[in-house]
PDB file of C-alpha atoms in Angstrom:
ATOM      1  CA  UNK A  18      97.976  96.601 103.161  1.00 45.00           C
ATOM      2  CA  UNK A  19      98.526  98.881  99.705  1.00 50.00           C
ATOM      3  CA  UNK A  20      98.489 102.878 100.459  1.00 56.00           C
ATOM      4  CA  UNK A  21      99.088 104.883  97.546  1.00 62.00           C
ATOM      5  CA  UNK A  22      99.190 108.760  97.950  1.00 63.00           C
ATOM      6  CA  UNK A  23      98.624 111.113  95.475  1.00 56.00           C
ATOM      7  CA  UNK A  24      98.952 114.978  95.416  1.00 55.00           C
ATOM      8  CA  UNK A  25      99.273 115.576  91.674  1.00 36.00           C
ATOM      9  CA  UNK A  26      99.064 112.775  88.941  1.00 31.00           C
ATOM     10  CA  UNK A  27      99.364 112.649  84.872  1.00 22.00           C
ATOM     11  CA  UNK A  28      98.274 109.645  83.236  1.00 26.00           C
ATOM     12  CA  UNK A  29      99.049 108.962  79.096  1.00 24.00           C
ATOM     13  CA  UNK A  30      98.808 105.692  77.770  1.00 24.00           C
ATOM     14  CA  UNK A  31      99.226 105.438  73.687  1.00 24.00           C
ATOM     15  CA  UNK A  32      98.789 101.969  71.789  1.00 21.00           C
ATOM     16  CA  UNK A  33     100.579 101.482  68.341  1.00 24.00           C
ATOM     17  CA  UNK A  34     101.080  99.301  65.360  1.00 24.00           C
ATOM     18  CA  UNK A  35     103.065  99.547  62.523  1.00 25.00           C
ATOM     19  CA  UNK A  36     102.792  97.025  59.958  1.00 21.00           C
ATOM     20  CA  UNK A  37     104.675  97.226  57.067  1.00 30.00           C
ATOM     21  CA  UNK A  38     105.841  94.383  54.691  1.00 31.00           C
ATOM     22  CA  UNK A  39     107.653  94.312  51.115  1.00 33.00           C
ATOM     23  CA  UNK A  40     107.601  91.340  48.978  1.00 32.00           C
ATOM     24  CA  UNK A  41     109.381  90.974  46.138  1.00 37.00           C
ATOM     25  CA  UNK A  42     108.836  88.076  43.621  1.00 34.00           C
ATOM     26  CA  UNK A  43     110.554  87.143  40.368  1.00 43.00           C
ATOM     27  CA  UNK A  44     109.903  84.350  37.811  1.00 47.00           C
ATOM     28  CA  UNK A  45     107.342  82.481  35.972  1.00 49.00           C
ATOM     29  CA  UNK A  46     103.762  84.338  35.678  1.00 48.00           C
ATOM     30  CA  UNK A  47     101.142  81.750  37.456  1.00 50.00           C
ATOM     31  CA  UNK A  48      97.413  81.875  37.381  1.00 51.00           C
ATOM     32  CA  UNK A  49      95.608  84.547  39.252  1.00 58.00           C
ATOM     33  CA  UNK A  50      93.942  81.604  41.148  1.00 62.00           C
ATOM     34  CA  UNK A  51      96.787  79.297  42.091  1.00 65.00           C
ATOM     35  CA  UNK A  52      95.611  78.552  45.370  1.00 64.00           C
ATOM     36  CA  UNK A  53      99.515  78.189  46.242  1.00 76.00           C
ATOM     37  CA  UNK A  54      99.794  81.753  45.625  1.00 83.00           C
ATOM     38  CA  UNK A  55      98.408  83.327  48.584  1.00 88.00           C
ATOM     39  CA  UNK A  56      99.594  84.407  51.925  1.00 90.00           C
ATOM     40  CA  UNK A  57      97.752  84.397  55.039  1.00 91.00           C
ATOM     41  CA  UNK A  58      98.000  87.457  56.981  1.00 94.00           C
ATOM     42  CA  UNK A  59      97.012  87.095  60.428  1.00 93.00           C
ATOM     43  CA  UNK A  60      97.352  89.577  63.618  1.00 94.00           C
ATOM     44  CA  UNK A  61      96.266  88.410  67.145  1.00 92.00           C
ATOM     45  CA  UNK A  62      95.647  91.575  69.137  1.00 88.00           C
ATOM     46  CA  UNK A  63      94.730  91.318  73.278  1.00 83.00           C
ATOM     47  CA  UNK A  64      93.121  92.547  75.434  1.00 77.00           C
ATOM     48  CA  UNK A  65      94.162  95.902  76.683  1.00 71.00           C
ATOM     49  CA  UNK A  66      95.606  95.492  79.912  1.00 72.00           C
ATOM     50  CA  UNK A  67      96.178  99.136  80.986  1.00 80.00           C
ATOM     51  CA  UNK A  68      95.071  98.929  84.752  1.00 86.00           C
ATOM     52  CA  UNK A  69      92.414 101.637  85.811  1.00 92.00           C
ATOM     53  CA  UNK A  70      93.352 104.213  88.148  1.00 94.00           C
ATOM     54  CA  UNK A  71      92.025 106.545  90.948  1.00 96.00           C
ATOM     55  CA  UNK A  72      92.708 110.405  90.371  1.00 97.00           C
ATOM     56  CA  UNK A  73      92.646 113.472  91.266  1.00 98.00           C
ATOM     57  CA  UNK A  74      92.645 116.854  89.404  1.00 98.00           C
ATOM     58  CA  UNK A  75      92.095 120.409  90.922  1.00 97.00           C
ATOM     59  CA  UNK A  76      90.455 123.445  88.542  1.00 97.00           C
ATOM     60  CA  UNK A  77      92.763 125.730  87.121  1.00 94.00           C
ATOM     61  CA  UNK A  78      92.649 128.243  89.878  1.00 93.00           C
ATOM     62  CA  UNK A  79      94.729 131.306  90.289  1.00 94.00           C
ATOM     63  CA  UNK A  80      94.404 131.103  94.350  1.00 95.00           C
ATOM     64  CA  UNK A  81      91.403 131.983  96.347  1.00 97.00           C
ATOM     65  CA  UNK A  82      91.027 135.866  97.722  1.00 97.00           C
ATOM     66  CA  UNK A  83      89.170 135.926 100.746  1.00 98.00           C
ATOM     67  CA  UNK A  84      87.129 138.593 101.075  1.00 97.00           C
ATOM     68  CA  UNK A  85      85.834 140.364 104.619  1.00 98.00           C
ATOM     69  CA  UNK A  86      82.168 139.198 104.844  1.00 98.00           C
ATOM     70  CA  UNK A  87      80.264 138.528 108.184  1.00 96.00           C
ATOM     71  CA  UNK A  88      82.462 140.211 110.908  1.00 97.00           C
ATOM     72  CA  UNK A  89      81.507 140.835 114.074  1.00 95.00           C
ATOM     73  CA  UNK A  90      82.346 141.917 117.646  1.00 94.00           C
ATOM     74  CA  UNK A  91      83.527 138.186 118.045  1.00 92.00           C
ATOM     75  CA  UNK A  92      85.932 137.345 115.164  1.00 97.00           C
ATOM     76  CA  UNK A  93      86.914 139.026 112.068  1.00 98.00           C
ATOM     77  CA  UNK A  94      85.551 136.952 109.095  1.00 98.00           C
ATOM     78  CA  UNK A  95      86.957 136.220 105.316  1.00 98.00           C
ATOM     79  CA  UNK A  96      85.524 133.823 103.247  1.00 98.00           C
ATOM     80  CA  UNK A  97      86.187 132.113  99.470  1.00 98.00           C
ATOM     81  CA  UNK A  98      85.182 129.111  97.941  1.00 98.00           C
ATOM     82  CA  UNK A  99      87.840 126.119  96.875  1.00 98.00           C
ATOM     83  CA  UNK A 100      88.803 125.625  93.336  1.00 98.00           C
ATOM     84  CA  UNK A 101      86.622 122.672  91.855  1.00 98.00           C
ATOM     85  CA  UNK A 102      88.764 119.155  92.784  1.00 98.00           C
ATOM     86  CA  UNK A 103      87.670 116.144  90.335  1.00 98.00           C
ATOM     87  CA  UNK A 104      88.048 112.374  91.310  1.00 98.00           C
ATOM     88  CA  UNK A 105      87.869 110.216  89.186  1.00 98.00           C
ATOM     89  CA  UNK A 106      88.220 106.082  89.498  1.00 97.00           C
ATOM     90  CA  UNK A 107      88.881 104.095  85.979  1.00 95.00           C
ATOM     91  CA  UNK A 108      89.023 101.140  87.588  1.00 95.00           C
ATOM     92  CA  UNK A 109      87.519  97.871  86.574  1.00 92.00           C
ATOM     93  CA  UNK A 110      85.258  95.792  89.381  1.00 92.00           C
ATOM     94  CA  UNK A 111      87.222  93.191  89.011  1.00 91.00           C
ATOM     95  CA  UNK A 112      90.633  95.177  89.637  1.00 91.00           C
ATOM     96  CA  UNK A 113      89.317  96.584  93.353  1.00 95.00           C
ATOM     97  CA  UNK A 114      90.524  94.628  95.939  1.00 94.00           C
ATOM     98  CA  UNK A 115      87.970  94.356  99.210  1.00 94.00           C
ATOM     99  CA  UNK A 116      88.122  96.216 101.881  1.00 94.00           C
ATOM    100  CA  UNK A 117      89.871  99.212  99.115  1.00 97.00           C
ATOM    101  CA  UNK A 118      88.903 102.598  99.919  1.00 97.00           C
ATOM    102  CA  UNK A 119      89.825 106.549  98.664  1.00 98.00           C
ATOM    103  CA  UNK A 120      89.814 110.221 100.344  1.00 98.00           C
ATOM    104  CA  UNK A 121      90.696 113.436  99.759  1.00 98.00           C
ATOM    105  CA  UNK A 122      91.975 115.575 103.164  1.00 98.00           C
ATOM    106  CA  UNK A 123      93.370 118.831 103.260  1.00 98.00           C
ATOM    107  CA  UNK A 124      95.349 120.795 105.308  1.00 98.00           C
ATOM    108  CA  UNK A 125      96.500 124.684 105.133  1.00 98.00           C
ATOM    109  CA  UNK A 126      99.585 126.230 106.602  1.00 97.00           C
ATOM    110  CA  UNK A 127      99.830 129.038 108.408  1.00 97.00           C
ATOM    111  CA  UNK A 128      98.609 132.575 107.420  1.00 97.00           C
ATOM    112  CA  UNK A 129     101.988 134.694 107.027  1.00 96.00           C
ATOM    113  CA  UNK A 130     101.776 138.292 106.421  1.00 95.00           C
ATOM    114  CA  UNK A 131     104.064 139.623 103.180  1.00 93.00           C
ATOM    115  CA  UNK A 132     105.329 142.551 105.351  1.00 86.00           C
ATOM    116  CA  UNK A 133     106.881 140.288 107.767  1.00 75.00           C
ATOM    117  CA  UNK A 134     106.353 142.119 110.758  1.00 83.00           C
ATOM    118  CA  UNK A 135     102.607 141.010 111.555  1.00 92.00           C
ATOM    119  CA  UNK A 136     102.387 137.879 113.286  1.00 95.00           C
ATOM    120  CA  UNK A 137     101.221 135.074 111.655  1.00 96.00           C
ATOM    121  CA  UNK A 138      97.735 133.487 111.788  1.00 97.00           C
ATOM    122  CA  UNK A 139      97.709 129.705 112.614  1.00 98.00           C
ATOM    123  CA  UNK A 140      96.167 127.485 110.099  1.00 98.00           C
ATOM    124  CA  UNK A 141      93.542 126.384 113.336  1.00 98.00           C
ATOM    125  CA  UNK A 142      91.743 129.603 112.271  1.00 98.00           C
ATOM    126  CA  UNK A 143      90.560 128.280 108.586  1.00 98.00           C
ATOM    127  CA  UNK A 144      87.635 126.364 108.370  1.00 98.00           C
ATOM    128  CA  UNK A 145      85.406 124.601 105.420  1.00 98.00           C
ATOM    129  CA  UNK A 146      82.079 123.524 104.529  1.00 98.00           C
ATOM    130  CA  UNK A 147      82.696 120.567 101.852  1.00 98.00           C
ATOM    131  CA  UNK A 148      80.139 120.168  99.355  1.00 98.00           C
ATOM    132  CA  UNK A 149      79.364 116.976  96.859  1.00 98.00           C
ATOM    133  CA  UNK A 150      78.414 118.896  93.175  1.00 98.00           C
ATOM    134  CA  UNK A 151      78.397 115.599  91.604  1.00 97.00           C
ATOM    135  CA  UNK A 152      75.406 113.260  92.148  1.00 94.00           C
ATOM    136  CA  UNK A 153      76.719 109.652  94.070  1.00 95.00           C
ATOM    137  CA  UNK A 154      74.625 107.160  92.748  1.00 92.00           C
ATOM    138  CA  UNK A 155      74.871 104.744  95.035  1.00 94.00           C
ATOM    139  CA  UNK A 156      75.424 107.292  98.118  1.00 95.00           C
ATOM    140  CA  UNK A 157      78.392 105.615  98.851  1.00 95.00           C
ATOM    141  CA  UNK A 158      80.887 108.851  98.368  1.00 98.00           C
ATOM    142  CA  UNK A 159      79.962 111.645 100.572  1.00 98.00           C
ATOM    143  CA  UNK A 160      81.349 115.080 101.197  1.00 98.00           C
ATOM    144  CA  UNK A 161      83.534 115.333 104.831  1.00 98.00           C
ATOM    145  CA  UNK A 162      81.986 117.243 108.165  1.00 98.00           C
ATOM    146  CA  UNK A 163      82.400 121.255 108.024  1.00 98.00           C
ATOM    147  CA  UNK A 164      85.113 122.080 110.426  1.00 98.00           C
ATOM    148  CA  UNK A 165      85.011 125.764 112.012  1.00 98.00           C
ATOM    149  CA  UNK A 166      87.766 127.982 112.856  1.00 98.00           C
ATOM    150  CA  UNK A 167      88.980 127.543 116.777  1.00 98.00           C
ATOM    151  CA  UNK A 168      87.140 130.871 117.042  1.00 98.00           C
ATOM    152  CA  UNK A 169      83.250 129.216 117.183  1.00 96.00           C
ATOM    153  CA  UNK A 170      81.136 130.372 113.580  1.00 95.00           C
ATOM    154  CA  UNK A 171      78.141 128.927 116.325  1.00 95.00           C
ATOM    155  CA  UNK A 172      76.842 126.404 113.943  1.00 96.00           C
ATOM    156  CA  UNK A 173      78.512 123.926 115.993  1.00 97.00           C
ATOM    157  CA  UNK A 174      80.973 122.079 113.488  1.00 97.00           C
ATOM    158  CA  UNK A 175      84.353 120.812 115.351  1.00 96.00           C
ATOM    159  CA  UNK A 176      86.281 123.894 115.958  1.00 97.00           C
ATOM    160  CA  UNK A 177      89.873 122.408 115.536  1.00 97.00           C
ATOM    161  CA  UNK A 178      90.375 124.332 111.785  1.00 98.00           C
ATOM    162  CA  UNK A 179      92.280 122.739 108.944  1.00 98.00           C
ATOM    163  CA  UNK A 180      95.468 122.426 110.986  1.00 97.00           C
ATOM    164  CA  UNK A 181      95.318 118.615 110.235  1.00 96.00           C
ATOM    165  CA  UNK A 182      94.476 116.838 107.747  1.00 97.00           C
ATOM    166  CA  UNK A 183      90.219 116.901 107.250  1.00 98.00           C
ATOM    167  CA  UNK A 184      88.306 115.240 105.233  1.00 98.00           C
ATOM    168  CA  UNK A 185      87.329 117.087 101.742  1.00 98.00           C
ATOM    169  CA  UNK A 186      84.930 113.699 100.172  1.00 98.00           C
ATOM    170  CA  UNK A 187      85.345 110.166 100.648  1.00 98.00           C
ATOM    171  CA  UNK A 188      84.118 106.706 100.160  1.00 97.00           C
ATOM    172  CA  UNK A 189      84.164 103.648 102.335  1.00 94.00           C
ATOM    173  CA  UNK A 190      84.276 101.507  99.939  1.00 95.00           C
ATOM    174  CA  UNK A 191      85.547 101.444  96.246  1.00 96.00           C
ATOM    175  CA  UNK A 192      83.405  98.791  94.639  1.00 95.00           C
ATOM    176  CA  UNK A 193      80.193 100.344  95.451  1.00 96.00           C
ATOM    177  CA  UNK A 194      80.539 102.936  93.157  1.00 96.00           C
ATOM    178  CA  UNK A 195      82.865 104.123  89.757  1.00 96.00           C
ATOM    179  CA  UNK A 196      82.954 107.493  88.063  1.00 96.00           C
ATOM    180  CA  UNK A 197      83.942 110.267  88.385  1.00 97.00           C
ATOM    181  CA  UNK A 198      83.069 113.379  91.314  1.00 98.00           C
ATOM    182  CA  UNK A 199      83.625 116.706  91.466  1.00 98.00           C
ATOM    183  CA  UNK A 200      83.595 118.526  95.167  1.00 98.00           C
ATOM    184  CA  UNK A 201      84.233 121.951  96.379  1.00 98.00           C
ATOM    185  CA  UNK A 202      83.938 123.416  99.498  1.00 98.00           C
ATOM    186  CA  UNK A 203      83.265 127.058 101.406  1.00 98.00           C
ATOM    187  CA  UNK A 204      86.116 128.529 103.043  1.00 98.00           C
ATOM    188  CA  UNK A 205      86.071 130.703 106.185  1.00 98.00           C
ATOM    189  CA  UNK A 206      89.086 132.541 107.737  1.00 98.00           C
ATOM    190  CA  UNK A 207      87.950 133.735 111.151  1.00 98.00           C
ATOM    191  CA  UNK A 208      90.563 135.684 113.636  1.00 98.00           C
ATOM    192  CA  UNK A 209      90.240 137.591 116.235  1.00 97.00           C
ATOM    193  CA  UNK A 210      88.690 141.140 116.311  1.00 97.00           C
ATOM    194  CA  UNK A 211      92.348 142.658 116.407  1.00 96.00           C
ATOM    195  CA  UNK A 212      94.270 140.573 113.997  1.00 96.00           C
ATOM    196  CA  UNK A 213      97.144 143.003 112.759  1.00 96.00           C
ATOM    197  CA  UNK A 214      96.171 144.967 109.072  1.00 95.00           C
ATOM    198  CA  UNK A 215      98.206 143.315 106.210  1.00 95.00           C
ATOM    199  CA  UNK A 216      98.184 140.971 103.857  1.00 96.00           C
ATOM    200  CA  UNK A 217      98.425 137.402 104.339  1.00 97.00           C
ATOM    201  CA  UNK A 218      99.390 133.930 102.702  1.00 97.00           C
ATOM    202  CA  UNK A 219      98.545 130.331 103.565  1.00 97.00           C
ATOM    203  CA  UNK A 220      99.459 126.514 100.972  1.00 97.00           C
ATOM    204  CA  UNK A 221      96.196 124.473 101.493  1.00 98.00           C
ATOM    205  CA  UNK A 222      97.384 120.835 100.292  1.00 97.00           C
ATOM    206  CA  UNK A 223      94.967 118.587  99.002  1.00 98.00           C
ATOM    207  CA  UNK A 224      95.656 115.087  99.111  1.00 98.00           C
ATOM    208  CA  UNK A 225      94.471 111.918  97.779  1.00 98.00           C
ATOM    209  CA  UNK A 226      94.911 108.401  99.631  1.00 97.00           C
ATOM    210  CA  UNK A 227      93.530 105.081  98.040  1.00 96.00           C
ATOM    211  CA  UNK A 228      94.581 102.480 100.629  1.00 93.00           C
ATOM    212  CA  UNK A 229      92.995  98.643 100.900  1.00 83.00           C
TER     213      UNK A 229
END
């Protein structure tokens, strides 16, 4: 079993060739078309062997502000929408081993406030609503299950938060399908009624794993 786990990745590849040649030839003049004058040049060039990949990119994002939008007497409520995250898989069929499969989870750390005096706001309080913006053609990768905040939005998505790792888009299985995707995903913050004033930070780590 091959895992490979990704959180940021940079690929270059750059092919080259230099030919150069100096001949230098001194003595009798011959005939333009002495056959035993010329010189067979020859190159053999092969295939390009630069295995394909699976990727990930995220937009260039200067954080997410949540803003205050559909409190109530239950929970207060902040949502934001996730920078744009891009997979792409340049692999060839024939490279894709059976059984190989990729995913994107994320996670978020807790909320801690800049003053340091508020307490902090557990990461089980952040949930998302993942959604596909690139078509699948084949259906075969799908955005992950909305996950609430432990404090119930009532649209009755697991309320465990993003305290573990959940599922952002996926597919079962590699070979079906090759391209490239681009997913985002709604974000809602939801804390009790009296959460502490301040402001507040939280990391949300995306990850990519590409395991067969």
């Amino acid at each position: 079993m091959k895992m490979n786990r990704t959180t940021h990745m940079i690929a270059a590849a750059m092919l080259g060739v230099a030919l150069a040649a100096g001949v230098g030839v001194a003595g009798p003049a011959v005939a333009d078309d002495d056959p035993d004058n010329g010189i067979d040049v020859s190159v053999t060039i092969e295939p390009n062997t630069t295995p394909g990949q699976v990727s990930m990119t995220v937009a260039d994002n200067g954080g997410v502000a949540l803003q205050e939008d559909g409190s109530n007497a239950a929970a207060r409520q902040f949502v934001g929408t996730l920078p744009t995250v891009t997979v792409t898989d340049t692999r060839r069929p024939e490279e894709i081993p059976a059984g190989d499969f990729w995913a994107v989870v994320g996670q978020a750390s807790e909320f801690t406030a800049t003053s340091g005096s508020a307490p902090a706001i557990g990461p089980q309080y952040l949930g998302w609503r993942p959604r596909l913006l690139s078509d699948s053609s084949s259906g075969a990768v799908e955005a992950g299950e909305p996950v609430s905040s432990v404090i119930s939005d009532g649209s009755g998505a697991p309320t465990v938060g993003l305290q573990g790792q959940e599922l952002l888009v996926s597919t079962a299985n590699s070979a079906d399908e090759i391209g490239t995707w681009q997913v985002n995903a709604d974000l809602a913050l939801r804390t009790p009624a009296d959460v502490a004033a301040g402001e507040y930070h939280s990391t949300l780590t995306l990850s990519l794993f590409n395991q067969s």
